[in-house]
Each structure stands twice: as structure tokens, then as C-alpha cells.
């Protein structure tokens, strides 16, 4: 894997363990020479992931909508910073540049991005590994919900297995690498599949 998208909160959360984990993930990605792709912001966990990579000789690509950049929340010291018009375009650009996706703790935006990429993986629009870094048990209840969806017949077990989970960045990246090796058909996202409905 050469590039990984990181979804995470623009807040720090109430426990310092989240910021520490975000920085450590950025550091680990830099150590493995994996480019970080993220939403381009300088606040909260987003900023800490970028810092963790950049301060350890890594590379970081930010994708930010123009309306957010005007609010001056863009990280200024990135390796690359791309400006787009819409949130849909942002998500498309991020994933089209990536070989995999990791979600850290976050709010509505993080969950939106995570479930959208899982849906694309289910539909085989995206073939890369998708993982959550389950820091401090943040995703425990979500994992139980996914198991409930399988139990009640709304989620196929094979699609449940599309989400990789660990509370440790090194272990999660190893799981993702194994997934990538065992699923060599990884292909770039065909943005035309959904951008044509960008105004919906």
C-alpha cells in the first residue's frame, strides 16, 4: 500500500488518548512510507494525523472543499493540498488516490465516510482494505450493531468481513496489508458512478 485515506474527527475528543493515537498513526504511516490522504484540516484528530506524519518525514495529501478553506481551517504545511467544490467531490478525490481506508474516532462526518466506503466495497466499486482503529473501545457499539445486522439478515457475513478492526495501528496495518495481498484486484474508484448525481 502506497497511500491510505484517514477519516477522523475535527475535534480532539474528551480523552487525550485519541489525539495520541492519531499522532501515532501518522507516525507509523510515515515509517512505512505510506502517504496519508485526509480532509486537509488542521483541527482535532485530523491535524494530529498530519502532524504525526509530517514531523516524522512522511508525506500528506489534503483534499478540502473551497468553502472550508475560506474558513481558514486548511493545514498549511502539507506535501500536497487540493481544493474541490463539494463534499462529494472531496470524498471521491480522497478515495481515488488511495489503496486503503482507516477510520479513527469521529462524529457524523467520519461515520458518513466510513459507511459510504463500506457500501462502495460491498458494491465492488472500491477493492481496498477498510479498517477502524478502535481506540478506547470507541467503535465497540458499532461493531455490535454490524453483528446485529448480520443476525437479522440485513448484512451478508462476507460484507461484514469487509471491515477490519483493531485497537493497535501496527496490527491494523498488518491486517490491511494481508487483505491487499489476498485481494490483488484493487482498482481506482470510477467517480462517474456517483458524481453524475452530485446535486442530489
mmCIF file with all atom_site columns, C-alpha atoms in Angstrom:
data_model
loop_
_atom_site.group_PDB
_atom_site.id
_atom_site.type_symbol
_atom_site.label_atom_id
_atom_site.label_alt_id
_atom_site.label_comp_id
_atom_site.label_asym_id
_atom_site.label_entity_id
_atom_site.label_seq_id
_atom_site.pdbx_PDB_ins_code
_atom_site.Cartn_x
_atom_site.Cartn_y
_atom_site.Cartn_z
_atom_site.occupancy
_atom_site.B_iso_or_equiv
_atom_site.pdbx_formal_charge
_atom_site.auth_seq_id
_atom_site.auth_comp_id
_atom_site.auth_asym_id
_atom_site.auth_atom_id
_atom_site.pdbx_PDB_model_num
ATOM 1   C CA . UNK A 1 1   ? 0.000   0.000   0.000   1.00 0.00 ? 1   UNK A CA 1
ATOM 2   C CA . UNK A 1 2   ? 1.368   3.382   -1.011  1.00 0.00 ? 2   UNK A CA 1
ATOM 3   C CA . UNK A 1 3   ? -1.439  5.704   0.148   1.00 0.00 ? 3   UNK A CA 1
ATOM 4   C CA . UNK A 1 4   ? -4.127  5.399   2.820   1.00 0.00 ? 4   UNK A CA 1
ATOM 5   C CA . UNK A 1 5   ? -7.107  7.656   3.454   1.00 0.00 ? 5   UNK A CA 1
ATOM 6   C CA . UNK A 1 6   ? -7.643  8.528   7.102   1.00 0.00 ? 6   UNK A CA 1
ATOM 7   C CA . UNK A 1 7   ? -11.124 9.574   8.235   1.00 0.00 ? 7   UNK A CA 1
ATOM 8   C CA . UNK A 1 8   ? -11.331 11.145  11.692  1.00 0.00 ? 8   UNK A CA 1
ATOM 9   C CA . UNK A 1 9   ? -12.809 13.912  13.790  1.00 0.00 ? 9   UNK A CA 1
ATOM 10  C CA . UNK A 1 10  ? -12.032 17.616  13.556  1.00 0.00 ? 10  UNK A CA 1
ATOM 11  C CA . UNK A 1 11  ? -12.313 17.635  17.364  1.00 0.00 ? 11  UNK A CA 1
ATOM 12  C CA . UNK A 1 12  ? -9.897  16.111  19.866  1.00 0.00 ? 12  UNK A CA 1
ATOM 13  C CA . UNK A 1 13  ? -12.496 14.299  21.973  1.00 0.00 ? 13  UNK A CA 1
ATOM 14  C CA . UNK A 1 14  ? -12.587 14.316  25.748  1.00 0.00 ? 14  UNK A CA 1
ATOM 15  C CA . UNK A 1 15  ? -9.804  11.790  26.275  1.00 0.00 ? 15  UNK A CA 1
ATOM 16  C CA . UNK A 1 16  ? -6.196  12.621  25.279  1.00 0.00 ? 16  UNK A CA 1
ATOM 17  C CA . UNK A 1 17  ? -5.718  9.018   24.157  1.00 0.00 ? 17  UNK A CA 1
ATOM 18  C CA . UNK A 1 18  ? -7.469  9.875   20.870  1.00 0.00 ? 18  UNK A CA 1
ATOM 19  C CA . UNK A 1 19  ? -5.009  12.609  19.892  1.00 0.00 ? 19  UNK A CA 1
ATOM 20  C CA . UNK A 1 20  ? -2.109  10.392  20.936  1.00 0.00 ? 20  UNK A CA 1
ATOM 21  C CA . UNK A 1 21  ? -3.409  7.569   18.740  1.00 0.00 ? 21  UNK A CA 1
ATOM 22  C CA . UNK A 1 22  ? -3.934  9.917   15.790  1.00 0.00 ? 22  UNK A CA 1
ATOM 23  C CA . UNK A 1 23  ? -0.368  11.193  16.014  1.00 0.00 ? 23  UNK A CA 1
ATOM 24  C CA . UNK A 1 24  ? 0.979   7.645   16.399  1.00 0.00 ? 24  UNK A CA 1
ATOM 25  C CA . UNK A 1 25  ? -0.929  6.504   13.311  1.00 0.00 ? 25  UNK A CA 1
ATOM 26  C CA . UNK A 1 26  ? 0.558   9.334   11.263  1.00 0.00 ? 26  UNK A CA 1
ATOM 27  C CA . UNK A 1 27  ? 3.995   8.406   12.573  1.00 0.00 ? 27  UNK A CA 1
ATOM 28  C CA . UNK A 1 28  ? 3.525   4.718   11.728  1.00 0.00 ? 28  UNK A CA 1
ATOM 29  C CA . UNK A 1 29  ? 2.338   5.544   8.206   1.00 0.00 ? 29  UNK A CA 1
ATOM 30  C CA . UNK A 1 30  ? 5.408   7.754   7.732   1.00 0.00 ? 30  UNK A CA 1
ATOM 31  C CA . UNK A 1 31  ? 7.650   4.951   8.997   1.00 0.00 ? 31  UNK A CA 1
ATOM 32  C CA . UNK A 1 32  ? 6.147   2.619   6.396   1.00 0.00 ? 32  UNK A CA 1
ATOM 33  C CA . UNK A 1 33  ? 6.474   5.321   3.696   1.00 0.00 ? 33  UNK A CA 1
ATOM 34  C CA . UNK A 1 34  ? 2.702   5.318   3.174   1.00 0.00 ? 34  UNK A CA 1
ATOM 35  C CA . UNK A 1 35  ? 1.268   8.648   2.048   1.00 0.00 ? 35  UNK A CA 1
ATOM 36  C CA . UNK A 1 36  ? -1.553  9.991   4.252   1.00 0.00 ? 36  UNK A CA 1
ATOM 37  C CA . UNK A 1 37  ? -4.622  11.260  2.415   1.00 0.00 ? 37  UNK A CA 1
ATOM 38  C CA . UNK A 1 38  ? -7.117  13.142  4.533   1.00 0.00 ? 38  UNK A CA 1
ATOM 39  C CA . UNK A 1 39  ? -9.567  16.034  4.602   1.00 0.00 ? 39  UNK A CA 1
ATOM 40  C CA . UNK A 1 40  ? -6.911  18.757  4.709   1.00 0.00 ? 40  UNK A CA 1
ATOM 41  C CA . UNK A 1 41  ? -7.896  20.340  8.022   1.00 0.00 ? 41  UNK A CA 1
ATOM 42  C CA . UNK A 1 42  ? -5.616  21.459  10.835  1.00 0.00 ? 42  UNK A CA 1
ATOM 43  C CA . UNK A 1 43  ? -8.022  20.903  13.730  1.00 0.00 ? 43  UNK A CA 1
ATOM 44  C CA . UNK A 1 44  ? -8.621  17.993  16.058  1.00 0.00 ? 44  UNK A CA 1
ATOM 45  C CA . UNK A 1 45  ? -7.555  14.468  15.188  1.00 0.00 ? 45  UNK A CA 1
ATOM 46  C CA . UNK A 1 46  ? -7.206  15.455  11.535  1.00 0.00 ? 46  UNK A CA 1
ATOM 47  C CA . UNK A 1 47  ? -4.403  17.843  12.396  1.00 0.00 ? 47  UNK A CA 1
ATOM 48  C CA . UNK A 1 48  ? -2.698  15.326  14.682  1.00 0.00 ? 48  UNK A CA 1
ATOM 49  C CA . UNK A 1 49  ? -2.605  12.631  11.997  1.00 0.00 ? 49  UNK A CA 1
ATOM 50  C CA . UNK A 1 50  ? -0.997  15.107  9.599   1.00 0.00 ? 50  UNK A CA 1
ATOM 51  C CA . UNK A 1 51  ? 1.476   16.242  12.253  1.00 0.00 ? 51  UNK A CA 1
ATOM 52  C CA . UNK A 1 52  ? 2.394   12.666  13.110  1.00 0.00 ? 52  UNK A CA 1
ATOM 53  C CA . UNK A 1 53  ? 3.356   12.002  9.518   1.00 0.00 ? 53  UNK A CA 1
ATOM 54  C CA . UNK A 1 54  ? 4.976   15.319  8.592   1.00 0.00 ? 54  UNK A CA 1
ATOM 55  C CA . UNK A 1 55  ? 7.056   15.535  11.760  1.00 0.00 ? 55  UNK A CA 1
ATOM 56  C CA . UNK A 1 56  ? 8.479   12.091  11.026  1.00 0.00 ? 56  UNK A CA 1
ATOM 57  C CA . UNK A 1 57  ? 9.490   12.657  7.382   1.00 0.00 ? 57  UNK A CA 1
ATOM 58  C CA . UNK A 1 58  ? 6.210   11.406  5.946   1.00 0.00 ? 58  UNK A CA 1
ATOM 59  C CA . UNK A 1 59  ? 4.042   12.812  3.180   1.00 0.00 ? 59  UNK A CA 1
ATOM 60  C CA . UNK A 1 60  ? 0.472   14.071  3.499   1.00 0.00 ? 60  UNK A CA 1
ATOM 61  C CA . UNK A 1 61  ? -2.091  14.964  0.833   1.00 0.00 ? 61  UNK A CA 1
ATOM 62  C CA . UNK A 1 62  ? -5.054  17.093  1.875   1.00 0.00 ? 62  UNK A CA 1
ATOM 63  C CA . UNK A 1 63  ? -8.348  17.416  -0.016  1.00 0.00 ? 63  UNK A CA 1
ATOM 64  C CA . UNK A 1 64  ? -10.520 20.304  1.127   1.00 0.00 ? 64  UNK A CA 1
ATOM 65  C CA . UNK A 1 65  ? -13.659 21.995  -0.274  1.00 0.00 ? 65  UNK A CA 1
ATOM 66  C CA . UNK A 1 66  ? -13.273 25.662  -1.110  1.00 0.00 ? 66  UNK A CA 1
ATOM 67  C CA . UNK A 1 67  ? -15.941 26.721  1.386   1.00 0.00 ? 67  UNK A CA 1
ATOM 68  C CA . UNK A 1 68  ? -13.980 25.153  4.253   1.00 0.00 ? 68  UNK A CA 1
ATOM 69  C CA . UNK A 1 69  ? -10.699 26.587  3.035   1.00 0.00 ? 69  UNK A CA 1
ATOM 70  C CA . UNK A 1 70  ? -12.280 30.051  3.182   1.00 0.00 ? 70  UNK A CA 1
ATOM 71  C CA . UNK A 1 71  ? -12.855 29.479  6.891   1.00 0.00 ? 71  UNK A CA 1
ATOM 72  C CA . UNK A 1 72  ? -9.071  29.121  7.191   1.00 0.00 ? 72  UNK A CA 1
ATOM 73  C CA . UNK A 1 73  ? -9.125  25.609  8.596   1.00 0.00 ? 73  UNK A CA 1
ATOM 74  C CA . UNK A 1 74  ? -6.796  24.156  5.953   1.00 0.00 ? 74  UNK A CA 1
ATOM 75  C CA . UNK A 1 75  ? -3.467  22.762  7.113   1.00 0.00 ? 75  UNK A CA 1
ATOM 76  C CA . UNK A 1 76  ? -0.778  24.979  5.561   1.00 0.00 ? 76  UNK A CA 1
ATOM 77  C CA . UNK A 1 77  ? 2.273   22.696  5.663   1.00 0.00 ? 77  UNK A CA 1
ATOM 78  C CA . UNK A 1 78  ? 1.093   19.653  3.702   1.00 0.00 ? 78  UNK A CA 1
ATOM 79  C CA . UNK A 1 79  ? 3.015   17.904  0.956   1.00 0.00 ? 79  UNK A CA 1
ATOM 80  C CA . UNK A 1 80  ? 0.047   18.496  -1.342  1.00 0.00 ? 80  UNK A CA 1
ATOM 81  C CA . UNK A 1 81  ? -3.248  20.344  -0.886  1.00 0.00 ? 81  UNK A CA 1
ATOM 82  C CA . UNK A 1 82  ? -6.068  20.002  -3.404  1.00 0.00 ? 82  UNK A CA 1
ATOM 83  C CA . UNK A 1 83  ? -9.137  22.255  -3.488  1.00 0.00 ? 83  UNK A CA 1
ATOM 84  C CA . UNK A 1 84  ? -12.509 20.928  -4.665  1.00 0.00 ? 84  UNK A CA 1
ATOM 85  C CA . UNK A 1 85  ? -16.025 22.358  -4.916  1.00 0.00 ? 85  UNK A CA 1
ATOM 86  C CA . UNK A 1 86  ? -18.194 19.899  -2.993  1.00 0.00 ? 86  UNK A CA 1
ATOM 87  C CA . UNK A 1 87  ? -18.083 17.358  -0.185  1.00 0.00 ? 87  UNK A CA 1
ATOM 88  C CA . UNK A 1 88  ? -18.954 14.627  -2.702  1.00 0.00 ? 88  UNK A CA 1
ATOM 89  C CA . UNK A 1 89  ? -16.010 15.617  -4.851  1.00 0.00 ? 89  UNK A CA 1
ATOM 90  C CA . UNK A 1 90  ? -13.764 15.647  -1.795  1.00 0.00 ? 90  UNK A CA 1
ATOM 91  C CA . UNK A 1 91  ? -14.678 12.079  -0.865  1.00 0.00 ? 91  UNK A CA 1
ATOM 92  C CA . UNK A 1 92  ? -14.271 10.915  -4.459  1.00 0.00 ? 92  UNK A CA 1
ATOM 93  C CA . UNK A 1 93  ? -10.841 12.507  -4.790  1.00 0.00 ? 93  UNK A CA 1
ATOM 94  C CA . UNK A 1 94  ? -9.606  11.119  -1.495  1.00 0.00 ? 94  UNK A CA 1
ATOM 95  C CA . UNK A 1 95  ? -10.587 7.547   -2.246  1.00 0.00 ? 95  UNK A CA 1
ATOM 96  C CA . UNK A 1 96  ? -9.476  7.666   -5.890  1.00 0.00 ? 96  UNK A CA 1
ATOM 97  C CA . UNK A 1 97  ? -5.925  8.371   -4.682  1.00 0.00 ? 97  UNK A CA 1
ATOM 98  C CA . UNK A 1 98  ? -5.857  5.639   -2.044  1.00 0.00 ? 98  UNK A CA 1
ATOM 99  C CA . UNK A 1 99  ? -5.055  1.966   -1.618  1.00 0.00 ? 99  UNK A CA 1
ATOM 100 C CA . UNK A 1 100 ? -6.980  1.647   1.643   1.00 0.00 ? 100 UNK A CA 1
ATOM 101 C CA . UNK A 1 101 ? -9.002  3.470   4.296   1.00 0.00 ? 101 UNK A CA 1
ATOM 102 C CA . UNK A 1 102 ? -8.672  3.847   8.066   1.00 0.00 ? 102 UNK A CA 1
ATOM 103 C CA . UNK A 1 103 ? -11.258 5.452   10.327  1.00 0.00 ? 103 UNK A CA 1
ATOM 104 C CA . UNK A 1 104 ? -10.260 6.893   13.688  1.00 0.00 ? 104 UNK A CA 1
ATOM 105 C CA . UNK A 1 105 ? -12.858 8.151   16.182  1.00 0.00 ? 105 UNK A CA 1
ATOM 106 C CA . UNK A 1 106 ? -15.009 10.996  14.874  1.00 0.00 ? 106 UNK A CA 1
ATOM 107 C CA . UNK A 1 107 ? -18.522 12.329  14.510  1.00 0.00 ? 107 UNK A CA 1
ATOM 108 C CA . UNK A 1 108 ? -21.186 12.375  11.803  1.00 0.00 ? 108 UNK A CA 1
ATOM 109 C CA . UNK A 1 109 ? -18.709 13.125  9.013   1.00 0.00 ? 109 UNK A CA 1
ATOM 110 C CA . UNK A 1 110 ? -16.442 10.229  9.939   1.00 0.00 ? 110 UNK A CA 1
ATOM 111 C CA . UNK A 1 111 ? -19.346 7.785   10.139  1.00 0.00 ? 111 UNK A CA 1
ATOM 112 C CA . UNK A 1 112 ? -20.733 9.064   6.834   1.00 0.00 ? 112 UNK A CA 1
ATOM 113 C CA . UNK A 1 113 ? -17.397 8.494   5.126   1.00 0.00 ? 113 UNK A CA 1
ATOM 114 C CA . UNK A 1 114 ? -16.874 5.101   6.734   1.00 0.00 ? 114 UNK A CA 1
ATOM 115 C CA . UNK A 1 115 ? -20.269 3.723   5.751   1.00 0.00 ? 115 UNK A CA 1
ATOM 116 C CA . UNK A 1 116 ? -20.038 5.174   2.259   1.00 0.00 ? 116 UNK A CA 1
ATOM 117 C CA . UNK A 1 117 ? -16.708 3.442   1.594   1.00 0.00 ? 117 UNK A CA 1
ATOM 118 C CA . UNK A 1 118 ? -18.061 0.196   3.068   1.00 0.00 ? 118 UNK A CA 1
ATOM 119 C CA . UNK A 1 119 ? -21.023 0.470   0.702   1.00 0.00 ? 119 UNK A CA 1
ATOM 120 C CA . UNK A 1 120 ? -18.642 1.006   -2.230  1.00 0.00 ? 120 UNK A CA 1
ATOM 121 C CA . UNK A 1 121 ? -16.624 -2.013  -1.088  1.00 0.00 ? 121 UNK A CA 1
ATOM 122 C CA . UNK A 1 122 ? -19.835 -4.077  -0.895  1.00 0.00 ? 122 UNK A CA 1
ATOM 123 C CA . UNK A 1 123 ? -20.701 -2.984  -4.437  1.00 0.00 ? 123 UNK A CA 1
ATOM 124 C CA . UNK A 1 124 ? -17.107 -3.652  -5.558  1.00 0.00 ? 124 UNK A CA 1
ATOM 125 C CA . UNK A 1 125 ? -16.596 -0.049  -6.577  1.00 0.00 ? 125 UNK A CA 1
ATOM 126 C CA . UNK A 1 126 ? -13.633 0.035   -4.204  1.00 0.00 ? 126 UNK A CA 1
ATOM 127 C CA . UNK A 1 127 ? -11.489 -3.044  -3.584  1.00 0.00 ? 127 UNK A CA 1
ATOM 128 C CA . UNK A 1 128 ? -9.009  -1.796  -0.990  1.00 0.00 ? 128 UNK A CA 1
ATOM 129 C CA . UNK A 1 129 ? -8.992  -2.696  2.713   1.00 0.00 ? 129 UNK A CA 1
ATOM 130 C CA . UNK A 1 130 ? -11.161 -0.693  5.108   1.00 0.00 ? 130 UNK A CA 1
ATOM 131 C CA . UNK A 1 131 ? -10.332 -0.602  8.797   1.00 0.00 ? 131 UNK A CA 1
ATOM 132 C CA . UNK A 1 132 ? -11.266 1.125   12.025  1.00 0.00 ? 132 UNK A CA 1
ATOM 133 C CA . UNK A 1 133 ? -8.758  1.944   14.728  1.00 0.00 ? 133 UNK A CA 1
ATOM 134 C CA . UNK A 1 134 ? -10.896 1.135   17.737  1.00 0.00 ? 134 UNK A CA 1
ATOM 135 C CA . UNK A 1 135 ? -9.188  3.360   20.285  1.00 0.00 ? 135 UNK A CA 1
ATOM 136 C CA . UNK A 1 136 ? -10.580 3.245   23.822  1.00 0.00 ? 136 UNK A CA 1
ATOM 137 C CA . UNK A 1 137 ? -13.429 0.991   22.660  1.00 0.00 ? 137 UNK A CA 1
ATOM 138 C CA . UNK A 1 138 ? -14.868 3.859   20.626  1.00 0.00 ? 138 UNK A CA 1
ATOM 139 C CA . UNK A 1 139 ? -16.325 1.568   17.960  1.00 0.00 ? 139 UNK A CA 1
ATOM 140 C CA . UNK A 1 140 ? -17.446 -1.279  20.248  1.00 0.00 ? 140 UNK A CA 1
ATOM 141 C CA . UNK A 1 141 ? -21.151 -0.485  19.944  1.00 0.00 ? 141 UNK A CA 1
ATOM 142 C CA . UNK A 1 142 ? -20.882 -0.017  16.179  1.00 0.00 ? 142 UNK A CA 1
ATOM 143 C CA . UNK A 1 143 ? -19.280 -3.449  15.863  1.00 0.00 ? 143 UNK A CA 1
ATOM 144 C CA . UNK A 1 144 ? -22.133 -4.942  17.876  1.00 0.00 ? 144 UNK A CA 1
ATOM 145 C CA . UNK A 1 145 ? -24.605 -3.209  15.556  1.00 0.00 ? 145 UNK A CA 1
ATOM 146 C CA . UNK A 1 146 ? -22.929 -4.727  12.498  1.00 0.00 ? 146 UNK A CA 1
ATOM 147 C CA . UNK A 1 147 ? -23.197 -8.158  14.086  1.00 0.00 ? 147 UNK A CA 1
ATOM 148 C CA . UNK A 1 148 ? -26.877 -7.461  14.796  1.00 0.00 ? 148 UNK A CA 1
ATOM 149 C CA . UNK A 1 149 ? -27.369 -6.559  11.129  1.00 0.00 ? 149 UNK A CA 1
ATOM 150 C CA . UNK A 1 150 ? -25.929 -9.947  10.155  1.00 0.00 ? 150 UNK A CA 1
ATOM 151 C CA . UNK A 1 151 ? -28.085 -11.738 12.735  1.00 0.00 ? 151 UNK A CA 1
ATOM 152 C CA . UNK A 1 152 ? -31.247 -10.056 11.462  1.00 0.00 ? 152 UNK A CA 1
ATOM 153 C CA . UNK A 1 153 ? -30.481 -10.729 7.807   1.00 0.00 ? 153 UNK A CA 1
ATOM 154 C CA . UNK A 1 154 ? -29.693 -7.202  6.631   1.00 0.00 ? 154 UNK A CA 1
ATOM 155 C CA . UNK A 1 155 ? -25.951 -7.668  6.121   1.00 0.00 ? 155 UNK A CA 1
ATOM 156 C CA . UNK A 1 156 ? -24.268 -10.648 4.484   1.00 0.00 ? 156 UNK A CA 1
ATOM 157 C CA . UNK A 1 157 ? -21.463 -12.162 6.540   1.00 0.00 ? 157 UNK A CA 1
ATOM 158 C CA . UNK A 1 158 ? -18.999 -11.725 3.655   1.00 0.00 ? 158 UNK A CA 1
ATOM 159 C CA . UNK A 1 159 ? -19.742 -7.994  3.625   1.00 0.00 ? 159 UNK A CA 1
ATOM 160 C CA . UNK A 1 160 ? -19.447 -7.843  7.415   1.00 0.00 ? 160 UNK A CA 1
ATOM 161 C CA . UNK A 1 161 ? -15.884 -9.113  6.969   1.00 0.00 ? 161 UNK A CA 1
ATOM 162 C CA . UNK A 1 162 ? -15.053 -6.113  4.790   1.00 0.00 ? 162 UNK A CA 1
ATOM 163 C CA . UNK A 1 163 ? -14.469 -4.048  7.940   1.00 0.00 ? 163 UNK A CA 1
ATOM 164 C CA . UNK A 1 164 ? -11.153 -4.776  9.649   1.00 0.00 ? 164 UNK A CA 1
ATOM 165 C CA . UNK A 1 165 ? -10.861 -3.818  13.316  1.00 0.00 ? 165 UNK A CA 1
ATOM 166 C CA . UNK A 1 166 ? -8.011  -3.346  15.779  1.00 0.00 ? 166 UNK A CA 1
ATOM 167 C CA . UNK A 1 167 ? -7.118  -1.113  18.703  1.00 0.00 ? 167 UNK A CA 1
ATOM 168 C CA . UNK A 1 168 ? -3.491  -1.056  17.539  1.00 0.00 ? 168 UNK A CA 1
ATOM 169 C CA . UNK A 1 169 ? -2.223  0.773   14.434  1.00 0.00 ? 169 UNK A CA 1
ATOM 170 C CA . UNK A 1 170 ? 0.544   -1.724  13.663  1.00 0.00 ? 170 UNK A CA 1
ATOM 171 C CA . UNK A 1 171 ? -1.849  -4.680  13.866  1.00 0.00 ? 171 UNK A CA 1
ATOM 172 C CA . UNK A 1 172 ? -4.490  -2.911  11.779  1.00 0.00 ? 172 UNK A CA 1
ATOM 173 C CA . UNK A 1 173 ? -1.977  -2.056  9.063   1.00 0.00 ? 173 UNK A CA 1
ATOM 174 C CA . UNK A 1 174 ? -0.785  -5.665  9.011   1.00 0.00 ? 174 UNK A CA 1
ATOM 175 C CA . UNK A 1 175 ? -4.395  -6.825  8.583   1.00 0.00 ? 175 UNK A CA 1
ATOM 176 C CA . UNK A 1 176 ? -4.847  -4.323  5.762   1.00 0.00 ? 176 UNK A CA 1
ATOM 177 C CA . UNK A 1 177 ? -1.654  -5.416  4.054   1.00 0.00 ? 177 UNK A CA 1
ATOM 178 C CA . UNK A 1 178 ? -2.790  -9.047  4.210   1.00 0.00 ? 178 UNK A CA 1
ATOM 179 C CA . UNK A 1 179 ? -6.179  -8.065  2.778   1.00 0.00 ? 179 UNK A CA 1
ATOM 180 C CA . UNK A 1 180 ? -4.466  -6.184  -0.070  1.00 0.00 ? 180 UNK A CA 1
ATOM 181 C CA . UNK A 1 181 ? -2.227  -9.160  -0.859  1.00 0.00 ? 181 UNK A CA 1
ATOM 182 C CA . UNK A 1 182 ? -5.170  -11.561 -0.888  1.00 0.00 ? 182 UNK A CA 1
ATOM 183 C CA . UNK A 1 183 ? -7.326  -9.205  -2.986  1.00 0.00 ? 183 UNK A CA 1
ATOM 184 C CA . UNK A 1 184 ? -4.947  -8.025  -5.726  1.00 0.00 ? 184 UNK A CA 1
ATOM 185 C CA . UNK A 1 185 ? -7.744  -6.647  -7.911  1.00 0.00 ? 185 UNK A CA 1
ATOM 186 C CA . UNK A 1 186 ? -7.527  -3.237  -6.207  1.00 0.00 ? 186 UNK A CA 1
ATOM 187 C CA . UNK A 1 187 ? -8.578  -0.635  -8.734  1.00 0.00 ? 187 UNK A CA 1
ATOM 188 C CA . UNK A 1 188 ? -9.117  3.124   -8.680  1.00 0.00 ? 188 UNK A CA 1
ATOM 189 C CA . UNK A 1 189 ? -12.589 4.398   -7.989  1.00 0.00 ? 189 UNK A CA 1
ATOM 190 C CA . UNK A 1 190 ? -14.765 5.174   -11.003 1.00 0.00 ? 190 UNK A CA 1
ATOM 191 C CA . UNK A 1 191 ? -16.003 8.601   -9.926  1.00 0.00 ? 191 UNK A CA 1
ATOM 192 C CA . UNK A 1 192 ? -18.570 8.700   -12.728 1.00 0.00 ? 192 UNK A CA 1
ATOM 193 C CA . UNK A 1 193 ? -20.615 6.126   -10.814 1.00 0.00 ? 193 UNK A CA 1
ATOM 194 C CA . UNK A 1 194 ? -21.859 8.740   -8.387  1.00 0.00 ? 194 UNK A CA 1
ATOM 195 C CA . UNK A 1 195 ? -20.572 12.211  -9.295  1.00 0.00 ? 195 UNK A CA 1
ATOM 196 C CA . UNK A 1 196 ? -23.205 12.471  -12.005 1.00 0.00 ? 196 UNK A CA 1
ATOM 197 C CA . UNK A 1 197 ? -25.704 12.711  -9.133  1.00 0.00 ? 197 UNK A CA 1
ATOM 198 C CA . UNK A 1 198 ? -23.680 15.285  -7.216  1.00 0.00 ? 198 UNK A CA 1
ATOM 199 C CA . UNK A 1 199 ? -26.661 17.612  -6.772  1.00 0.00 ? 199 UNK A CA 1
ATOM 200 C CA . UNK A 1 200 ? -28.923 15.003  -5.191  1.00 0.00 ? 200 UNK A CA 1
#
